[in-house]
Amino acid sequence: MQAERARVDAARKAEADASAKREADKKHKSKVNNEALNGIVAHCNSDTVDVTPEIAKAVVEAIAKGLIPHVKIRY
């Protein structure tokens, strides 16, 4: 009985740890993607070129999904 309880507790802890790790990874990727988005907007906006945050977001999403050849985001 005690061994079963310990097994269940270990499984719950493992799931909680995995969930926390997924959440931390999601936050980290969001931070990196937002930094890339802000960099694109800051670098590309000038008198001749105007990149909106929406366009930059679409570019970052395409890169993150692997849709742009030869370009990757390192998390």
mmCIF file of C-alpha atoms in Angstrom:
data_model
loop_
_atom_site.group_PDB
_atom_site.id
_atom_site.type_symbol
_atom_site.label_atom_id
_atom_site.label_comp_id
_atom_site.label_asym_id
_atom_site.label_seq_id
_atom_site.Cartn_x
_atom_site.Cartn_y
_atom_site.Cartn_z
ATOM 1 C CA MET A 1 0.000 0.000 0.000
ATOM 2 C CA GLN A 2 2.764 2.432 0.918
ATOM 3 C CA ALA A 3 4.735 1.530 -2.202
ATOM 4 C CA GLU A 4 1.680 2.263 -4.346
ATOM 5 C CA ARG A 5 1.238 5.639 -2.641
ATOM 6 C CA ALA A 6 4.900 6.462 -3.248
ATOM 7 C CA ARG A 7 4.546 5.476 -6.916
ATOM 8 C CA VAL A 8 1.463 7.677 -7.345
ATOM 9 C CA ASP A 9 3.191 10.588 -5.592
ATOM 10 C CA ALA A 10 6.239 10.167 -7.822
ATOM 11 C CA ALA A 11 4.054 10.126 -10.934
ATOM 12 C CA ARG A 12 2.244 13.291 -9.801
ATOM 13 C CA LYS A 13 5.553 15.017 -9.092
ATOM 14 C CA ALA A 14 6.940 13.983 -12.481
ATOM 15 C CA GLU A 15 3.857 15.380 -14.235
ATOM 16 C CA ALA A 16 4.041 18.624 -12.245
ATOM 17 C CA ASP A 17 7.753 18.953 -13.070
ATOM 18 C CA ALA A 18 7.095 18.299 -16.756
ATOM 19 C CA SER A 19 4.285 20.846 -16.770
ATOM 20 C CA ALA A 20 6.494 23.470 -15.113
ATOM 21 C CA LYS A 21 9.256 22.772 -17.628
ATOM 22 C CA ARG A 22 6.822 23.161 -20.559
ATOM 23 C CA GLU A 23 5.553 26.454 -19.141
ATOM 24 C CA ALA A 24 9.092 27.784 -18.633
ATOM 25 C CA ASP A 25 10.009 26.757 -22.189
ATOM 26 C CA LYS A 26 6.908 28.487 -23.550
ATOM 27 C CA LYS A 27 7.777 31.712 -21.691
ATOM 28 C CA HIS A 28 11.388 31.565 -22.886
ATOM 29 C CA LYS A 29 10.369 31.052 -26.521
ATOM 30 C CA SER A 30 7.865 33.894 -26.259
ATOM 31 C CA LYS A 31 10.578 36.183 -24.877
ATOM 32 C CA VAL A 32 13.014 35.269 -27.663
ATOM 33 C CA ASN A 33 10.334 35.661 -30.350
ATOM 34 C CA ASN A 34 9.316 39.075 -28.996
ATOM 35 C CA GLU A 35 12.949 40.216 -28.949
ATOM 36 C CA ALA A 36 13.296 39.117 -32.583
ATOM 37 C CA LEU A 37 10.056 40.901 -33.503
ATOM 38 C CA ASN A 38 11.198 44.123 -31.829
ATOM 39 C CA GLY A 39 14.582 43.872 -33.534
ATOM 40 C CA ILE A 40 12.993 43.499 -36.954
ATOM 41 C CA VAL A 41 10.707 46.484 -36.386
ATOM 42 C CA ALA A 42 13.531 48.655 -35.022
ATOM 43 C CA HIS A 43 15.979 47.731 -37.769
ATOM 44 C CA CYS A 44 13.608 47.958 -40.717
ATOM 45 C CA ASN A 45 11.699 51.134 -39.947
ATOM 46 C CA SER A 46 13.077 54.126 -41.823
ATOM 47 C CA ASP A 47 11.896 56.793 -44.246
ATOM 48 C CA THR A 48 11.739 54.288 -47.111
ATOM 49 C CA VAL A 49 10.682 51.076 -45.356
ATOM 50 C CA ASP A 50 7.952 50.645 -42.762
ATOM 51 C CA VAL A 51 7.577 47.238 -41.136
ATOM 52 C CA THR A 52 4.602 47.035 -38.805
ATOM 53 C CA PRO A 53 4.641 44.852 -35.703
ATOM 54 C CA GLU A 54 2.038 42.634 -37.415
ATOM 55 C CA ILE A 55 4.343 42.013 -40.384
ATOM 56 C CA ALA A 56 7.309 41.385 -38.090
ATOM 57 C CA LYS A 57 5.212 38.935 -36.052
ATOM 58 C CA ALA A 58 4.285 37.034 -39.218
ATOM 59 C CA VAL A 59 7.971 36.852 -40.186
ATOM 60 C CA VAL A 60 9.027 35.609 -36.735
ATOM 61 C CA GLU A 61 6.231 33.010 -36.708
ATOM 62 C CA ALA A 62 7.255 31.764 -40.159
ATOM 63 C CA ILE A 63 10.885 31.476 -39.058
ATOM 64 C CA ALA A 64 9.908 29.704 -35.822
ATOM 65 C CA LYS A 65 7.799 27.198 -37.795
ATOM 66 C CA GLY A 66 10.704 26.465 -40.142
ATOM 67 C CA LEU A 67 8.959 27.959 -43.170
ATOM 68 C CA ILE A 68 11.859 30.253 -44.121
ATOM 69 C CA PRO A 69 14.782 28.270 -45.572
ATOM 70 C CA HIS A 70 18.254 28.793 -44.083
ATOM 71 C CA VAL A 71 16.963 30.859 -41.139
ATOM 72 C CA LYS A 72 16.477 29.556 -37.585
ATOM 73 C CA ILE A 73 15.756 30.969 -34.164
ATOM 74 C CA ARG A 74 18.025 29.594 -31.453
ATOM 75 C CA TYR A 75 16.165 29.305 -28.182
#
